Amino acid sequence: MKVTQGEGSAPFIHSTAVVEEGAKVGDFTKVWYFAHVAPGAVIGENCSLGQNTYVERNAIVGHACRLGNSVSIFSHVELEDFVFCAPYMVFTHISFPRAAINRHAVFKKTLVKTGTTLGANSTVVPDITCGVGTFLAAGATLTKSSKDWSMMVGTPARQVGWVSAFGEKIDLPLSGCGEWRCKHTDDLYVLDGAELIRHPGPKDILKYEPGRRLVRMEVR
């Protein structure tokens, strides 16, 4: 891939970064110091790849994702839009690795859905799905699929609550019935049994609009 300096809508690739031929990097994306994007990797628009990040061949990073320093997105990992991977979080390839055994043919897919946050030094094991808006706390280890909007803490991670798309703890129990409205976005969250359903407000902050520079909502 030709290295560009972010003119117009073109991605910005730092001079120390390596973006190999065959990789796809979307408009408005920034690839910072010593990052490495392998052939066949796909990165969407308006992303930020921090220092020492690595995106392996056939990995998929959606639009408006932010990868903190030293995060690696391996093959068979797919991030949807607006995913935040905090510094030093880890995806693993297989559950029981051995140096003497080649298991490349049996890698399992990991899907991280829109709006998810994966905290610093957290770990996500393979063959699971992070539900929409999952909030995995710093240092936690996610060993099974998570519910939409769940707050997961500990090792192994367990659900302790719910977190909104804006990033606030939702004042609802883990199960039952109830409603909660975000004062910042006017999103309505409805608890139905053990599932939380989000009804976006007038301006859905998790609805990506392609082809334009992203302006993120600011907290003041």
mmCIF file of C-alpha atoms in Angstrom:
data_model
loop_
_atom_site.group_PDB
_atom_site.id
_atom_site.type_symbol
_atom_site.label_atom_id
_atom_site.label_comp_id
_atom_site.label_asym_id
_atom_site.label_seq_id
_atom_site.Cartn_x
_atom_site.Cartn_y
_atom_site.Cartn_z
ATOM 1 C CA MET A 1 0.000 0.000 0.000
ATOM 2 C CA LYS A 2 1.272 3.456 -0.843
ATOM 3 C CA VAL A 3 2.153 5.443 2.267
ATOM 4 C CA THR A 4 0.155 8.645 2.507
ATOM 5 C CA GLN A 5 0.183 11.561 4.883
ATOM 6 C CA GLY A 6 -3.544 11.966 5.367
ATOM 7 C CA GLU A 7 -4.224 14.483 2.599
ATOM 8 C CA GLY A 8 -7.940 15.049 2.198
ATOM 9 C CA SER A 9 -9.760 11.876 3.183
ATOM 10 C CA ALA A 10 -6.744 9.584 2.692
ATOM 11 C CA PRO A 11 -5.519 7.617 5.717
ATOM 12 C CA PHE A 12 -2.544 8.912 7.671
ATOM 13 C CA ILE A 13 0.278 6.358 7.893
ATOM 14 C CA HIS A 14 3.154 7.303 10.186
ATOM 15 C CA SER A 15 6.609 6.925 8.650
ATOM 16 C CA THR A 16 7.536 4.195 11.168
ATOM 17 C CA ALA A 17 4.396 2.133 10.514
ATOM 18 C CA VAL A 18 4.287 -0.803 8.087
ATOM 19 C CA VAL A 19 1.180 -1.261 5.954
ATOM 20 C CA GLU A 20 1.845 -4.144 3.587
ATOM 21 C CA GLU A 21 0.603 -4.536 0.032
ATOM 22 C CA GLY A 22 -2.827 -6.141 0.016
ATOM 23 C CA ALA A 23 -3.991 -4.507 3.232
ATOM 24 C CA LYS A 24 -7.017 -2.226 3.072
ATOM 25 C CA VAL A 25 -7.119 0.901 5.235
ATOM 26 C CA GLY A 26 -10.178 3.138 5.107
ATOM 27 C CA ASP A 27 -10.385 6.884 4.673
ATOM 28 C CA PHE A 28 -9.705 9.172 7.643
ATOM 29 C CA THR A 29 -7.943 6.363 9.541
ATOM 30 C CA LYS A 30 -4.675 7.026 11.398
ATOM 31 C CA VAL A 31 -1.955 4.390 11.757
ATOM 32 C CA TRP A 32 0.591 5.491 14.339
ATOM 33 C CA TYR A 33 4.168 4.731 15.419
ATOM 34 C CA PHE A 34 5.504 1.232 14.681
ATOM 35 C CA ALA A 35 2.082 -0.228 13.869
ATOM 36 C CA HIS A 36 1.963 -3.166 11.442
ATOM 37 C CA VAL A 37 -0.936 -4.042 9.138
ATOM 38 C CA ALA A 38 -0.512 -7.360 7.313
ATOM 39 C CA PRO A 39 -1.656 -8.285 3.776
ATOM 40 C CA GLY A 40 -5.337 -9.172 3.663
ATOM 41 C CA ALA A 41 -6.216 -7.174 6.774
ATOM 42 C CA VAL A 42 -9.230 -4.889 6.427
ATOM 43 C CA ILE A 43 -9.518 -1.683 8.453
ATOM 44 C CA GLY A 44 -12.496 0.635 8.138
ATOM 45 C CA GLU A 45 -12.789 4.397 8.064
ATOM 46 C CA ASN A 46 -12.076 6.793 10.946
ATOM 47 C CA CYS A 47 -10.065 4.280 12.971
ATOM 48 C CA SER A 48 -7.029 4.942 15.141
ATOM 49 C CA LEU A 49 -4.266 2.342 15.464
ATOM 50 C CA GLY A 50 -1.974 3.227 18.357
ATOM 51 C CA GLN A 51 1.728 2.604 18.833
ATOM 52 C CA ASN A 52 2.908 -1.009 18.301
ATOM 53 C CA THR A 53 -0.499 -2.278 17.208
ATOM 54 C CA TYR A 54 -0.703 -5.253 14.858
ATOM 55 C CA VAL A 55 -3.543 -6.299 12.548
ATOM 56 C CA GLU A 56 -2.969 -9.763 11.120
ATOM 57 C CA ARG A 57 -3.913 -11.027 7.677
ATOM 58 C CA ASN A 58 -7.662 -11.632 7.269
ATOM 59 C CA ALA A 59 -8.521 -9.767 10.469
ATOM 60 C CA ILE A 60 -11.367 -7.271 10.156
ATOM 61 C CA VAL A 61 -11.582 -3.930 11.954
ATOM 62 C CA GLY A 62 -14.811 -2.008 11.406
ATOM 63 C CA HIS A 63 -15.381 1.728 11.158
ATOM 64 C CA ALA A 64 -14.537 4.199 13.944
ATOM 65 C CA CYS A 65 -12.606 1.665 16.039
ATOM 66 C CA ARG A 66 -9.800 2.692 18.381
ATOM 67 C CA LEU A 67 -6.923 0.326 19.110
ATOM 68 C CA GLY A 68 -4.758 1.334 22.061
ATOM 69 C CA ASN A 69 -1.009 0.825 22.231
ATOM 70 C CA SER A 70 0.274 -2.739 21.738
ATOM 71 C CA VAL A 71 -3.079 -4.302 20.815
ATOM 72 C CA SER A 72 -2.984 -7.180 18.300
ATOM 73 C CA ILE A 73 -5.985 -8.119 16.169
ATOM 74 C CA PHE A 74 -5.307 -11.635 14.922
ATOM 75 C CA SER A 75 -6.860 -13.528 12.033
ATOM 76 C CA HIS A 76 -10.319 -14.892 12.860
ATOM 77 C CA VAL A 77 -11.013 -11.786 14.961
ATOM 78 C CA GLU A 78 -13.640 -9.371 13.672
ATOM 79 C CA LEU A 79 -14.439 -6.008 15.228
ATOM 80 C CA GLU A 80 -17.651 -4.299 14.207
ATOM 81 C CA ASP A 81 -17.992 -0.493 14.370
ATOM 82 C CA PHE A 82 -17.104 1.784 17.322
ATOM 83 C CA VAL A 83 -15.092 -0.852 19.200
ATOM 84 C CA PHE A 84 -12.551 0.423 21.735
ATOM 85 C CA CYS A 85 -9.609 -1.846 22.588
ATOM 86 C CA ALA A 86 -7.686 -0.286 25.470
ATOM 87 C CA PRO A 87 -3.880 -0.579 25.668
ATOM 88 C CA TYR A 88 -2.428 -4.066 26.131
ATOM 89 C CA MET A 89 -5.700 -5.971 25.899
ATOM 90 C CA VAL A 90 -5.233 -9.417 24.325
ATOM 91 C CA PHE A 91 -7.107 -11.720 21.963
ATOM 92 C CA THR A 92 -6.041 -15.376 22.080
ATOM 93 C CA HIS A 93 -6.058 -17.776 19.127
ATOM 94 C CA ILE A 94 -6.846 -21.098 20.768
ATOM 95 C CA SER A 95 -7.845 -22.413 24.178
ATOM 96 C CA PHE A 96 -5.029 -24.927 24.742
ATOM 97 C CA PRO A 97 -1.915 -23.840 22.792
ATOM 98 C CA ARG A 98 1.247 -25.932 22.608
ATOM 99 C CA ALA A 99 4.468 -24.831 20.924
ATOM 100 C CA ALA A 100 4.927 -28.298 19.386
ATOM 101 C CA ILE A 101 1.457 -28.365 17.781
ATOM 102 C CA ASN A 102 0.301 -26.366 14.747
ATOM 103 C CA ARG A 103 -3.396 -25.544 15.130
ATOM 104 C CA HIS A 104 -3.686 -22.860 12.424
ATOM 105 C CA ALA A 105 -6.382 -24.882 10.663
ATOM 106 C CA VAL A 106 -8.641 -24.941 13.714
ATOM 107 C CA PHE A 107 -8.514 -21.318 14.886
ATOM 108 C CA LYS A 108 -11.941 -20.215 16.122
ATOM 109 C CA LYS A 109 -13.638 -16.935 15.243
ATOM 110 C CA THR A 110 -14.104 -14.164 17.783
ATOM 111 C CA LEU A 111 -16.738 -11.520 17.038
ATOM 112 C CA VAL A 112 -16.762 -8.187 18.857
ATOM 113 C CA LYS A 113 -20.003 -6.358 18.209
ATOM 114 C CA THR A 114 -20.649 -2.650 17.779
ATOM 115 C CA GLY A 115 -19.934 -0.292 20.658
ATOM 116 C CA THR A 116 -17.937 -2.749 22.769
ATOM 117 C CA THR A 117 -15.183 -1.603 25.154
ATOM 118 C CA LEU A 118 -12.369 -4.008 26.053
ATOM 119 C CA GLY A 119 -10.468 -2.615 29.033
ATOM 120 C CA ALA A 120 -6.721 -2.287 29.506
ATOM 121 C CA ASN A 121 -4.936 -5.616 30.080
ATOM 122 C CA SER A 122 -8.152 -7.574 29.546
ATOM 123 C CA THR A 123 -8.172 -10.909 27.700
ATOM 124 C CA VAL A 124 -10.729 -12.338 25.282
ATOM 125 C CA VAL A 125 -10.531 -16.064 24.550
ATOM 126 C CA PRO A 126 -11.497 -17.468 21.120
ATOM 127 C CA ASP A 127 -14.813 -18.796 19.827
ATOM 128 C CA ILE A 128 -17.026 -16.287 21.644
ATOM 129 C CA THR A 129 -19.089 -13.210 20.812
ATOM 130 C CA CYS A 130 -18.914 -9.932 22.700
ATOM 131 C CA GLY A 131 -22.475 -8.620 22.630
ATOM 132 C CA VAL A 132 -23.333 -5.114 21.456
ATOM 133 C CA GLY A 133 -21.980 -2.512 23.863
ATOM 134 C CA THR A 134 -20.263 -5.007 26.167
ATOM 135 C CA PHE A 135 -18.035 -3.288 28.732
ATOM 136 C CA LEU A 136 -15.178 -5.595 29.775
ATOM 137 C CA ALA A 137 -13.361 -4.152 32.776
ATOM 138 C CA ALA A 138 -9.599 -3.646 32.958
ATOM 139 C CA GLY A 139 -7.756 -6.881 33.703
ATOM 140 C CA ALA A 140 -10.821 -9.091 33.203
ATOM 141 C CA THR A 141 -10.810 -12.342 31.218
ATOM 142 C CA LEU A 142 -13.826 -13.020 29.018
ATOM 143 C CA THR A 143 -14.253 -16.796 28.661
ATOM 144 C CA LYS A 144 -17.812 -16.937 27.318
ATOM 145 C CA SER A 145 -20.070 -14.811 25.148
ATOM 146 C CA SER A 146 -21.473 -11.688 26.784
ATOM 147 C CA LYS A 147 -24.913 -10.102 26.608
ATOM 148 C CA ASP A 148 -25.626 -6.803 24.896
ATOM 149 C CA TRP A 149 -24.763 -3.845 27.189
ATOM 150 C CA SER A 150 -23.379 -6.097 29.922
ATOM 151 C CA MET A 151 -20.670 -4.949 32.333
ATOM 152 C CA MET A 152 -18.220 -7.809 32.850
ATOM 153 C CA VAL A 153 -15.544 -7.902 35.560
ATOM 154 C CA GLY A 154 -13.085 -10.392 37.041
ATOM 155 C CA THR A 155 -11.359 -13.599 35.964
ATOM 156 C CA PRO A 156 -13.283 -15.375 34.643
ATOM 157 C CA ALA A 157 -15.481 -12.391 33.857
ATOM 158 C CA ARG A 158 -18.970 -12.277 35.325
ATOM 159 C CA GLN A 159 -21.756 -9.800 34.750
ATOM 160 C CA VAL A 160 -22.229 -7.205 37.488
ATOM 161 C CA GLY A 161 -24.407 -4.667 35.703
ATOM 162 C CA TRP A 162 -25.182 -2.796 32.508
ATOM 163 C CA VAL A 163 -23.412 0.089 30.733
ATOM 164 C CA SER A 164 -24.975 2.494 28.220
ATOM 165 C CA ALA A 165 -23.688 3.387 24.758
ATOM 166 C CA PHE A 166 -22.613 6.739 26.214
ATOM 167 C CA GLY A 167 -20.573 4.959 28.886
ATOM 168 C CA GLU A 168 -22.586 5.273 32.094
ATOM 169 C CA LYS A 169 -23.711 2.578 34.487
ATOM 170 C CA ILE A 170 -27.392 1.808 33.980
ATOM 171 C CA ASP A 171 -29.465 1.736 37.149
ATOM 172 C CA LEU A 172 -31.286 -1.530 36.495
ATOM 173 C CA PRO A 173 -30.949 -5.018 38.029
ATOM 174 C CA LEU A 174 -29.429 -7.952 36.156
ATOM 175 C CA SER A 175 -32.892 -9.364 35.517
ATOM 176 C CA GLY A 176 -36.502 -8.320 35.847
ATOM 177 C CA CYS A 177 -38.389 -5.454 34.246
ATOM 178 C CA GLY A 178 -37.669 -1.759 34.043
ATOM 179 C CA GLU A 179 -36.622 1.208 31.943
ATOM 180 C CA TRP A 180 -33.728 3.663 32.021
ATOM 181 C CA ARG A 181 -33.175 6.698 29.798
ATOM 182 C CA CYS A 182 -29.786 8.252 29.045
ATOM 183 C CA LYS A 183 -29.841 11.989 29.742
ATOM 184 C CA HIS A 184 -27.054 12.589 27.198
ATOM 185 C CA THR A 185 -28.383 10.717 24.149
ATOM 186 C CA ASP A 186 -32.066 10.154 25.008
ATOM 187 C CA ASP A 187 -31.550 6.425 24.391
ATOM 188 C CA LEU A 188 -34.143 4.289 26.165
ATOM 189 C CA TYR A 189 -33.015 0.977 27.688
ATOM 190 C CA VAL A 190 -35.717 -1.585 28.433
ATOM 191 C CA LEU A 191 -35.017 -4.583 30.662
ATOM 192 C CA ASP A 192 -36.983 -7.643 29.590
ATOM 193 C CA GLY A 193 -36.136 -10.586 31.817
ATOM 194 C CA ALA A 194 -32.365 -11.011 31.595
ATOM 195 C CA GLU A 195 -31.963 -9.053 28.347
ATOM 196 C CA LEU A 196 -31.487 -5.305 27.916
ATOM 197 C CA ILE A 197 -32.810 -3.686 24.742
ATOM 198 C CA ARG A 198 -31.638 -0.274 23.552
ATOM 199 C CA HIS A 199 -33.931 2.087 21.669
ATOM 200 C CA PRO A 200 -31.686 4.841 20.234
ATOM 201 C CA GLY A 201 -32.514 8.492 20.701
ATOM 202 C CA PRO A 202 -32.961 11.036 17.877
ATOM 203 C CA LYS A 203 -29.256 10.898 16.998
ATOM 204 C CA ASP A 204 -27.877 7.387 17.282
ATOM 205 C CA ILE A 205 -24.220 7.749 18.342
ATOM 206 C CA LEU A 206 -23.514 4.175 17.181
ATOM 207 C CA LYS A 207 -24.886 4.638 13.668
ATOM 208 C CA TYR A 208 -21.899 5.025 11.366
ATOM 209 C CA GLU A 209 -22.179 7.392 8.404
ATOM 210 C CA PRO A 210 -19.628 6.320 5.760
ATOM 211 C CA GLY A 211 -17.584 8.649 3.608
ATOM 212 C CA ARG A 212 -17.172 11.524 6.048
ATOM 213 C CA ARG A 213 -14.770 12.470 8.815
ATOM 214 C CA LEU A 214 -16.146 11.353 12.170
ATOM 215 C CA VAL A 215 -16.858 13.976 14.814
ATOM 216 C CA ARG A 216 -17.077 12.228 18.161
ATOM 217 C CA MET A 217 -19.491 13.365 20.844
ATOM 218 C CA GLU A 218 -17.612 15.352 23.494
ATOM 219 C CA VAL A 219 -18.181 15.307 27.235
ATOM 220 C CA ARG A 220 -17.912 18.692 28.919
#
